[in-house]
PDB file of C-alpha atoms in Angstrom:
ATOM      1  CA  MET T   1     -35.942  24.495  -8.471  1.00 53.00           C
ATOM      2  CA  ASN T   2     -39.408  25.002 -10.081  1.00 56.00           C
ATOM      3  CA  ASN T   3     -38.646  24.998 -13.508  1.00 59.00           C
ATOM      4  CA  TYR T   4     -41.409  27.751 -14.118  1.00 71.00           C
ATOM      5  CA  SER T   5     -40.595  30.240 -11.583  1.00 84.00           C
ATOM      6  CA  PRO T   6     -37.646  32.932 -12.680  1.00 92.00           C
ATOM      7  CA  PRO T   7     -34.487  32.458 -10.503  1.00 94.00           C
ATOM      8  CA  ILE T   8     -35.002  35.692  -9.000  1.00 96.00           C
ATOM      9  CA  ILE T   9     -37.905  37.799  -7.850  1.00 96.00           C
ATOM     10  CA  PHE T  10     -37.865  40.658  -5.985  1.00 96.00           C
ATOM     11  CA  GLU T  11     -40.932  42.932  -4.793  1.00 97.00           C
ATOM     12  CA  ASN T  12     -40.879  46.488  -3.168  1.00 97.00           C
ATOM     13  CA  ILE T  13     -37.183  45.722  -1.689  1.00 96.00           C
ATOM     14  CA  ASP T  14     -35.967  48.260   0.878  1.00 97.00           C
ATOM     15  CA  LYS T  15     -32.434  48.543   2.406  1.00 96.00           C
ATOM     16  CA  SER T  16     -30.979  51.280   4.564  1.00 96.00           C
ATOM     17  CA  TYR T  17     -27.950  51.721   6.225  1.00 94.00           C
ATOM     18  CA  GLY T  18     -28.723  53.582   9.300  1.00 93.00           C
ATOM     19  CA  SER T  19     -30.832  56.851   8.037  1.00 93.00           C
ATOM     20  CA  LEU T  20     -29.717  56.167   4.286  1.00 94.00           C
ATOM     21  CA  LYS T  21     -32.020  54.479   2.378  1.00 95.00           C
ATOM     22  CA  VAL T  22     -30.175  53.098  -0.583  1.00 96.00           C
ATOM     23  CA  LEU T  23     -32.918  50.581  -2.109  1.00 97.00           C
ATOM     24  CA  LYS T  24     -36.510  52.345  -2.151  1.00 96.00           C
ATOM     25  CA  GLY T  25     -39.082  49.780  -3.152  1.00 95.00           C
ATOM     26  CA  ILE T  26     -37.365  48.294  -5.991  1.00 95.00           C
ATOM     27  CA  SER T  27     -39.106  45.219  -7.893  1.00 95.00           C
ATOM     28  CA  GLY T  28     -38.293  42.709 -10.843  1.00 94.00           C
ATOM     29  CA  GLU T  29     -37.419  39.785 -12.267  1.00 95.00           C
ATOM     30  CA  ILE T  30     -34.481  37.752 -13.779  1.00 95.00           C
ATOM     31  CA  GLU T  31     -35.832  35.317 -16.225  1.00 94.00           C
ATOM     32  CA  ARG T  32     -33.809  31.703 -16.488  1.00 93.00           C
ATOM     33  CA  GLY T  33     -30.869  32.141 -18.960  1.00 93.00           C
ATOM     34  CA  GLU T  34     -31.310  35.771 -18.994  1.00 95.00           C
ATOM     35  CA  VAL T  35     -28.387  38.384 -18.866  1.00 95.00           C
ATOM     36  CA  VAL T  36     -29.461  41.578 -16.834  1.00 96.00           C
ATOM     37  CA  ALA T  37     -27.161  44.693 -16.653  1.00 95.00           C
ATOM     38  CA  VAL T  38     -27.780  47.004 -13.818  1.00 96.00           C
ATOM     39  CA  ILE T  39     -26.312  50.387 -14.460  1.00 95.00           C
ATOM     40  CA  GLY T  40     -26.063  53.677 -12.956  1.00 94.00           C
ATOM     41  CA  ALA T  41     -24.091  56.123 -11.309  1.00 92.00           C
ATOM     42  CA  SER T  42     -21.845  55.574  -8.164  1.00 89.00           C
ATOM     43  CA  GLY T  43     -24.051  55.427  -5.215  1.00 89.00           C
ATOM     44  CA  CYS T  44     -27.229  54.313  -6.792  1.00 92.00           C
ATOM     45  CA  GLY T  45     -27.808  51.228  -5.274  1.00 94.00           C
ATOM     46  CA  LYS T  46     -26.888  48.922  -7.819  1.00 94.00           C
ATOM     47  CA  SER T  47     -24.057  46.833  -6.178  1.00 94.00           C
ATOM     48  CA  THR T  48     -26.217  46.713  -2.883  1.00 95.00           C
ATOM     49  CA  LEU T  49     -29.136  45.252  -4.876  1.00 96.00           C
ATOM     50  CA  LEU T  50     -26.780  42.763  -6.212  1.00 95.00           C
ATOM     51  CA  ARG T  51     -25.417  41.832  -2.894  1.00 95.00           C
ATOM     52  CA  CYS T  52     -28.892  41.165  -1.572  1.00 95.00           C
ATOM     53  CA  PHE T  53     -29.375  38.538  -4.199  1.00 95.00           C
ATOM     54  CA  ASN T  54     -26.912  36.326  -2.342  1.00 93.00           C
ATOM     55  CA  ARG T  55     -27.848  37.916   0.908  1.00 93.00           C
ATOM     56  CA  LEU T  56     -24.303  39.412   1.763  1.00 93.00           C
ATOM     57  CA  GLU T  57     -26.798  42.193   2.649  1.00 93.00           C
ATOM     58  CA  ALA T  58     -30.143  41.215   4.067  1.00 93.00           C
ATOM     59  CA  ILE T  59     -33.357  43.587   2.996  1.00 94.00           C
ATOM     60  CA  ASP T  60     -35.257  45.615   5.249  1.00 95.00           C
ATOM     61  CA  SER T  61     -38.731  44.836   3.761  1.00 95.00           C
ATOM     62  CA  GLY T  62     -40.578  43.319   0.645  1.00 96.00           C
ATOM     63  CA  ARG T  63     -40.135  40.058  -0.773  1.00 96.00           C
ATOM     64  CA  LEU T  64     -36.825  38.486  -2.241  1.00 96.00           C
ATOM     65  CA  VAL T  65     -36.787  34.854  -3.808  1.00 95.00           C
ATOM     66  CA  VAL T  66     -33.754  33.490  -5.316  1.00 94.00           C
ATOM     67  CA  ASN T  67     -33.889  29.921  -6.882  1.00 91.00           C
ATOM     68  CA  ASP T  68     -36.863  29.387  -4.769  1.00 91.00           C
ATOM     69  CA  ILE T  69     -35.079  30.286  -1.580  1.00 91.00           C
ATOM     70  CA  ASP T  70     -37.111  32.958   0.288  1.00 92.00           C
ATOM     71  CA  LEU T  71     -34.514  35.542   1.369  1.00 92.00           C
ATOM     72  CA  SER T  72     -37.031  37.941   2.871  1.00 89.00           C
ATOM     73  CA  GLN T  73     -37.559  35.426   6.022  1.00 84.00           C
ATOM     74  CA  PRO T  74     -36.124  37.246   9.066  1.00 77.00           C
ATOM     75  CA  LYS T  75     -34.482  33.886  10.135  1.00 82.00           C
ATOM     76  CA  PHE T  76     -32.447  32.519   7.600  1.00 84.00           C
ATOM     77  CA  SER T  77     -30.307  29.267   8.772  1.00 86.00           C
ATOM     78  CA  ASN T  78     -26.922  28.498   7.837  1.00 86.00           C
ATOM     79  CA  ARG T  79     -27.825  25.528   5.981  1.00 87.00           C
ATOM     80  CA  GLN T  80     -30.129  27.884   3.696  1.00 88.00           C
ATOM     81  CA  LEU T  81     -27.305  29.945   3.245  1.00 88.00           C
ATOM     82  CA  ARG T  82     -24.790  27.164   2.096  1.00 87.00           C
ATOM     83  CA  GLN T  83     -27.378  25.940  -0.135  1.00 89.00           C
ATOM     84  CA  LEU T  84     -27.961  29.713  -1.755  1.00 92.00           C
ATOM     85  CA  ARG T  85     -24.274  29.958  -1.939  1.00 88.00           C
ATOM     86  CA  THR T  86     -23.568  26.881  -4.055  1.00 89.00           C
ATOM     87  CA  GLN T  87     -26.515  28.059  -6.502  1.00 93.00           C
ATOM     88  CA  VAL T  88     -25.612  31.627  -7.028  1.00 95.00           C
ATOM     89  CA  GLY T  89     -21.813  32.659  -7.758  1.00 93.00           C
ATOM     90  CA  MET T  90     -20.238  35.906  -7.324  1.00 93.00           C
ATOM     91  CA  VAL T  91     -17.535  37.724  -8.811  1.00 93.00           C
ATOM     92  CA  PHE T  92     -16.046  40.704  -7.327  1.00 90.00           C
ATOM     93  CA  GLN T  93     -14.085  43.718  -8.505  1.00 86.00           C
ATOM     94  CA  GLN T  94     -11.117  42.776  -6.382  1.00 85.00           C
ATOM     95  CA  PHE T  95     -10.837  38.852  -7.335  1.00 87.00           C
ATOM     96  CA  ASN T  96     -10.837  37.673  -3.914  1.00 89.00           C
ATOM     97  CA  LEU T  97      -8.404  34.844  -4.524  1.00 94.00           C
ATOM     98  CA  PHE T  98      -6.349  33.325  -1.871  1.00 95.00           C
ATOM     99  CA  PRO T  99      -2.585  34.597  -2.596  1.00 95.00           C
ATOM    100  CA  HIS T 100      -1.009  31.412  -0.833  1.00 97.00           C
ATOM    101  CA  LEU T 101      -2.833  28.900  -3.134  1.00 96.00           C
ATOM    102  CA  SER T 102      -1.988  27.996  -6.381  1.00 97.00           C
ATOM    103  CA  VAL T 103      -4.685  28.478  -9.239  1.00 97.00           C
ATOM    104  CA  LEU T 104      -5.840  25.124  -8.931  1.00 97.00           C
ATOM    105  CA  GLU T 105      -5.994  24.919  -4.963  1.00 97.00           C
ATOM    106  CA  ASN T 106      -7.830  28.102  -5.348  1.00 96.00           C
ATOM    107  CA  LEU T 107     -10.459  26.413  -7.632  1.00 96.00           C
ATOM    108  CA  THR T 108     -10.424  22.948  -5.783  1.00 96.00           C
ATOM    109  CA  LEU T 109     -11.076  24.039  -2.366  1.00 95.00           C
ATOM    110  CA  ALA T 110     -15.082  24.882  -2.448  1.00 92.00           C
ATOM    111  CA  PRO T 111     -15.979  21.931  -4.430  1.00 94.00           C
ATOM    112  CA  ARG T 112     -14.067  19.677  -1.954  1.00 93.00           C
ATOM    113  CA  LYS T 113     -15.151  21.795   1.474  1.00 91.00           C
ATOM    114  CA  VAL T 114     -18.532  22.652   0.721  1.00 88.00           C
ATOM    115  CA  LEU T 115     -19.896  20.226  -2.459  1.00 89.00           C
ATOM    116  CA  GLY T 116     -17.928  17.216  -0.838  1.00 91.00           C
ATOM    117  CA  LYS T 117     -16.242  16.164  -3.954  1.00 93.00           C
ATOM    118  CA  THR T 118     -12.743  14.115  -4.321  1.00 95.00           C
ATOM    119  CA  ALA T 119      -9.716  15.650  -5.257  1.00 94.00           C
ATOM    120  CA  LYS T 120      -9.616  14.069  -8.724  1.00 95.00           C
ATOM    121  CA  GLU T 121     -13.184  15.311  -9.085  1.00 95.00           C
ATOM    122  CA  SER T 122     -12.424  18.749  -8.019  1.00 96.00           C
ATOM    123  CA  THR T 123      -9.066  18.832 -10.024  1.00 96.00           C
ATOM    124  CA  GLN T 124     -10.881  17.260 -12.971  1.00 96.00           C
ATOM    125  CA  LEU T 125     -13.915  20.153 -12.727  1.00 94.00           C
ATOM    126  CA  ALA T 126     -11.048  23.002 -12.155  1.00 96.00           C
ATOM    127  CA  GLY T 127      -9.307  22.021 -15.335  1.00 96.00           C
ATOM    128  CA  PHE T 128     -12.260  22.141 -17.193  1.00 95.00           C
ATOM    129  CA  TYR T 129     -13.177  25.681 -16.271  1.00 95.00           C
ATOM    130  CA  LEU T 130      -9.568  26.785 -16.595  1.00 95.00           C
ATOM    131  CA  GLU T 131      -9.747  25.480 -19.897  1.00 94.00           C
ATOM    132  CA  LYS T 132     -12.962  27.424 -20.476  1.00 92.00           C
ATOM    133  CA  VAL T 133     -11.737  30.855 -19.501  1.00 94.00           C
ATOM    134  CA  GLY T 134      -8.444  30.195 -21.462  1.00 93.00           C
ATOM    135  CA  LEU T 135      -6.278  29.559 -18.463  1.00 94.00           C
ATOM    136  CA  PHE T 136      -5.328  25.863 -18.454  1.00 95.00           C
ATOM    137  CA  ASP T 137      -1.746  26.785 -18.404  1.00 96.00           C
ATOM    138  CA  LYS T 138      -1.929  28.280 -15.425  1.00 96.00           C
ATOM    139  CA  ALA T 139      -2.971  25.951 -13.009  1.00 96.00           C
ATOM    140  CA  SER T 140       0.179  25.813 -10.913  1.00 97.00           C
ATOM    141  CA  ALA T 141       0.732  29.697 -10.850  1.00 97.00           C
ATOM    142  CA  TYR T 142      -0.039  31.950  -7.915  1.00 97.00           C
ATOM    143  CA  PRO T 143      -2.239  34.852  -8.022  1.00 96.00           C
ATOM    144  CA  GLU T 144       0.676  37.294  -7.802  1.00 96.00           C
ATOM    145  CA  GLN T 145       2.434  35.892 -10.871  1.00 97.00           C
ATOM    146  CA  LEU T 146      -0.939  36.575 -13.035  1.00 95.00           C
ATOM    147  CA  SER T 147      -2.228  39.953 -14.692  1.00 93.00           C
ATOM    148  CA  GLY T 148      -5.409  41.819 -13.108  1.00 92.00           C
ATOM    149  CA  GLY T 149      -7.450  40.064 -16.349  1.00 92.00           C
ATOM    150  CA  GLN T 150      -6.202  36.645 -15.575  1.00 95.00           C
ATOM    151  CA  LYS T 151      -6.978  36.873 -11.877  1.00 94.00           C
ATOM    152  CA  GLN T 152     -10.400  38.020 -12.865  1.00 93.00           C
ATOM    153  CA  ARG T 153     -10.636  34.976 -15.240  1.00 94.00           C
ATOM    154  CA  VAL T 154      -9.648  32.594 -12.431  1.00 95.00           C
ATOM    155  CA  ALA T 155     -12.307  34.110 -10.123  1.00 94.00           C
ATOM    156  CA  ILE T 156     -14.583  33.557 -12.924  1.00 94.00           C
ATOM    157  CA  ALA T 157     -13.797  29.914 -13.282  1.00 95.00           C
ATOM    158  CA  ARG T 158     -13.715  29.427  -9.458  1.00 95.00           C
ATOM    159  CA  SER T 159     -17.406  30.480  -9.094  1.00 94.00           C
ATOM    160  CA  LEU T 160     -18.217  28.047 -12.235  1.00 94.00           C
ATOM    161  CA  CYS T 161     -16.472  25.383 -10.325  1.00 94.00           C
ATOM    162  CA  MET T 162     -19.344  25.089  -7.712  1.00 92.00           C
ATOM    163  CA  ASN T 163     -21.962  24.736 -10.905  1.00 91.00           C
ATOM    164  CA  PRO T 164     -24.096  27.618 -10.148  1.00 93.00           C
ATOM    165  CA  GLN T 165     -27.598  28.170 -11.586  1.00 92.00           C
ATOM    166  CA  VAL T 166     -27.051  32.154 -11.351  1.00 95.00           C
ATOM    167  CA  MET T 167     -23.929  34.004 -11.818  1.00 95.00           C
ATOM    168  CA  LEU T 168     -23.656  37.527 -10.158  1.00 96.00           C
ATOM    169  CA  PHE T 169     -21.003  39.972 -11.188  1.00 95.00           C
ATOM    170  CA  ASP T 170     -20.112  43.093  -9.243  1.00 94.00           C
ATOM    171  CA  GLU T 171     -18.122  45.675 -11.656  1.00 91.00           C
ATOM    172  CA  PRO T 172     -15.863  42.811 -12.805  1.00 90.00           C
ATOM    173  CA  THR T 173     -13.782  44.930 -15.017  1.00 88.00           C
ATOM    174  CA  SER T 174     -13.544  48.310 -12.905  1.00 86.00           C
ATOM    175  CA  ALA T 175     -10.122  47.371 -11.134  1.00 82.00           C
ATOM    176  CA  LEU T 176      -8.534  46.360 -14.452  1.00 86.00           C
ATOM    177  CA  ASP T 177      -6.292  48.243 -16.840  1.00 85.00           C
ATOM    178  CA  PRO T 178      -8.182  49.103 -20.145  1.00 83.00           C
ATOM    179  CA  GLU T 179      -6.265  46.929 -22.298  1.00 83.00           C
ATOM    180  CA  LEU T 180      -7.068  43.659 -19.895  1.00 85.00           C
ATOM    181  CA  VAL T 181     -10.974  44.398 -19.918  1.00 88.00           C
ATOM    182  CA  GLY T 182     -11.670  42.756 -23.120  1.00 89.00           C
ATOM    183  CA  GLU T 183     -10.411  39.315 -22.173  1.00 90.00           C
ATOM    184  CA  VAL T 184     -12.766  39.039 -19.113  1.00 91.00           C
ATOM    185  CA  LEU T 185     -15.685  40.402 -21.216  1.00 90.00           C
ATOM    186  CA  GLN T 186     -15.296  37.734 -23.824  1.00 90.00           C
ATOM    187  CA  VAL T 187     -15.498  35.092 -20.991  1.00 92.00           C
ATOM    188  CA  MET T 188     -18.573  36.565 -19.817  1.00 92.00           C
ATOM    189  CA  GLN T 189     -20.067  36.702 -23.304  1.00 90.00           C
ATOM    190  CA  GLN T 190     -19.358  33.226 -23.745  1.00 91.00           C
ATOM    191  CA  LEU T 191     -21.333  32.510 -20.646  1.00 91.00           C
ATOM    192  CA  ALA T 192     -24.224  34.399 -22.009  1.00 90.00           C
ATOM    193  CA  THR T 193     -24.420  32.630 -25.204  1.00 89.00           C
ATOM    194  CA  GLU T 194     -24.280  29.126 -23.498  1.00 91.00           C
ATOM    195  CA  GLY T 195     -27.438  30.656 -21.656  1.00 90.00           C
ATOM    196  CA  MET T 196     -26.028  31.192 -18.056  1.00 93.00           C
ATOM    197  CA  THR T 197     -28.607  33.559 -16.056  1.00 95.00           C
ATOM    198  CA  MET T 198     -26.643  36.664 -15.178  1.00 95.00           C
ATOM    199  CA  VAL T 199     -27.015  40.010 -13.427  1.00 96.00           C
ATOM    200  CA  VAL T 200     -23.972  42.391 -14.051  1.00 95.00           C
ATOM    201  CA  VAL T 201     -23.447  45.339 -12.263  1.00 95.00           C
ATOM    202  CA  THR T 202     -21.252  47.245 -14.905  1.00 92.00           C
ATOM    203  CA  HIS T 203     -20.250  50.578 -16.502  1.00 89.00           C
ATOM    204  CA  GLU T 204     -19.406  48.760 -19.484  1.00 88.00           C
ATOM    205  CA  MET T 205     -22.143  50.031 -21.815  1.00 90.00           C
ATOM    206  CA  GLN T 206     -21.030  48.128 -25.240  1.00 86.00           C
ATOM    207  CA  PHE T 207     -20.911  44.954 -23.080  1.00 89.00           C
ATOM    208  CA  ALA T 208     -24.550  45.799 -21.892  1.00 91.00           C
ATOM    209  CA  ARG T 209     -25.568  46.355 -25.437  1.00 89.00           C
ATOM    210  CA  GLU T 210     -24.047  43.369 -26.973  1.00 88.00           C
ATOM    211  CA  ALA T 211     -24.347  40.603 -24.266  1.00 89.00           C
ATOM    212  CA  ALA T 212     -27.160  41.952 -21.989  1.00 93.00           C
ATOM    213  CA  HIS T 213     -31.048  41.085 -22.978  1.00 94.00           C
ATOM    214  CA  ARG T 214     -32.496  43.614 -20.549  1.00 96.00           C
ATOM    215  CA  VAL T 215     -30.933  46.687 -18.680  1.00 96.00           C
ATOM    216  CA  PHE T 216     -31.863  47.879 -15.066  1.00 96.00           C
ATOM    217  CA  PHE T 217     -31.129  51.758 -15.015  1.00 96.00           C
ATOM    218  CA  LEU T 218     -30.841  52.617 -10.921  1.00 96.00           C
ATOM    219  CA  ASP T 219     -30.759  56.235  -9.755  1.00 95.00           C
ATOM    220  CA  LYS T 220     -31.020  57.248  -5.870  1.00 93.00           C
ATOM    221  CA  GLY T 221     -32.390  53.866  -4.874  1.00 94.00           C
ATOM    222  CA  ILE T 222     -35.040  53.291  -7.579  1.00 95.00           C
ATOM    223  CA  VAL T 223     -35.501  51.755 -10.930  1.00 95.00           C
ATOM    224  CA  VAL T 224     -35.739  54.543 -13.022  1.00 95.00           C
ATOM    225  CA  GLU T 225     -35.763  52.774 -16.245  1.00 95.00           C
ATOM    226  CA  GLN T 226     -36.133  48.994 -17.383  1.00 94.00           C
ATOM    227  CA  GLY T 227     -36.214  47.254 -20.928  1.00 95.00           C
ATOM    228  CA  LEU T 228     -34.583  45.445 -23.804  1.00 95.00           C
ATOM    229  CA  ALA T 229     -30.869  46.225 -23.793  1.00 94.00           C
ATOM    230  CA  HIS T 230     -30.206  47.927 -27.673  1.00 91.00           C
ATOM    231  CA  LYS T 231     -33.664  50.036 -26.953  1.00 92.00           C
ATOM    232  CA  VAL T 232     -32.956  51.395 -23.492  1.00 93.00           C
ATOM    233  CA  LEU T 233     -29.482  52.586 -24.375  1.00 93.00           C
ATOM    234  CA  SER T 234     -30.465  53.633 -27.880  1.00 91.00           C
ATOM    235  CA  ASN T 235     -33.465  55.397 -27.179  1.00 92.00           C
ATOM    236  CA  PRO T 236     -33.815  56.145 -23.409  1.00 93.00           C
ATOM    237  CA  GLU T 237     -37.269  57.511 -22.251  1.00 93.00           C
ATOM    238  CA  SER T 238     -35.861  59.029 -19.158  1.00 93.00           C
ATOM    239  CA  ASP T 239     -34.168  62.406 -18.621  1.00 93.00           C
ATOM    240  CA  ARG T 240     -32.070  60.979 -16.058  1.00 93.00           C
ATOM    241  CA  LEU T 241     -30.807  58.082 -18.267  1.00 93.00           C
ATOM    242  CA  ARG T 242     -30.044  60.230 -21.208  1.00 93.00           C
ATOM    243  CA  THR T 243     -28.044  62.365 -18.949  1.00 92.00           C
ATOM    244  CA  PHE T 244     -26.166  59.248 -17.529  1.00 92.00           C
ATOM    245  CA  LEU T 245     -25.314  57.997 -21.167  1.00 91.00           C
ATOM    246  CA  SER T 246     -24.039  61.349 -22.118  1.00 88.00           C
ATOM    247  CA  ARG T 247     -21.844  61.778 -19.515  1.00 84.00           C
ATOM    248  CA  LEU T 248     -20.033  58.372 -20.334  1.00 78.00           C
ATOM    249  CA  ASN T 249     -20.108  59.500 -23.876  1.00 69.00           C
ATOM    250  CA  GLY T 250     -18.282  62.664 -22.843  1.00 58.00           C
ATOM    251  CA  LYS T 251     -15.759  60.275 -21.469  1.00 53.00           C
ATOM    252  CA  GLY T 252     -14.914  58.805 -24.775  1.00 41.00           C
ATOM    253  CA  LEU T 253     -17.318  55.565 -23.729  1.00 43.00           C
ATOM    254  CA  ASP T 254     -19.240  54.278 -27.125  1.00 41.00           C
ATOM    255  CA  VAL T 255     -22.961  54.064 -25.852  1.00 42.00           C
ATOM    256  CA  THR T 256     -24.604  54.683 -28.712  1.00 37.00           C
ATOM    257  CA  GLY T 257     -23.579  51.655 -31.053  1.00 35.00           C
TER     258      GLY T 257
END
């Protein structure tokens, strides 16, 4: 990859589902080693934008380049898709672990099948990342034996086993009980301090303030406001963002720091 080009570049991208236009000419860049939080109300297009970054969704128009791979070209080969998915990890709300496989087997499957690593190599890799997320002792456990927070940490470790250059998180704590949220955010903050390029769709404003470099606020398919996380969340310029943050604060969430 070109060391001087941002890992993610998007210019005037549009995305519709039938007559519903979800993304409306969105533009921006994600720099190497940057953590960007994407915030906004449900249905604003933030998860759709994230899914476009690893081509779970294809854009309708505009330009989208991720790790020097042009995702806006109409013909996209399976080889290009495999290349993209090895470079861009994604963590979902619902963990997506294979229930019939142990934690270790969940982590070693893709490195063996996709990266061609040996059983020994993939096991060593899995052990390293399980240690990183604090779950080395759960290698032989099955997903049903884990708490929600533990499952999400395993899902993060599984993505890291592919040695991605970019990590995407789609509201990774929204399915968790409140007391389990902190353990997942702690792992994500550690990744941020280590320089991992991350795009995080989140409703955790305190995490956005503490771990993100920048914030994108989406409303009705457009970027209404973006900028340095602390500045945007402390002194929003737009009425829409002020209203959004005040509603979160009304639910007892700390958005002012």
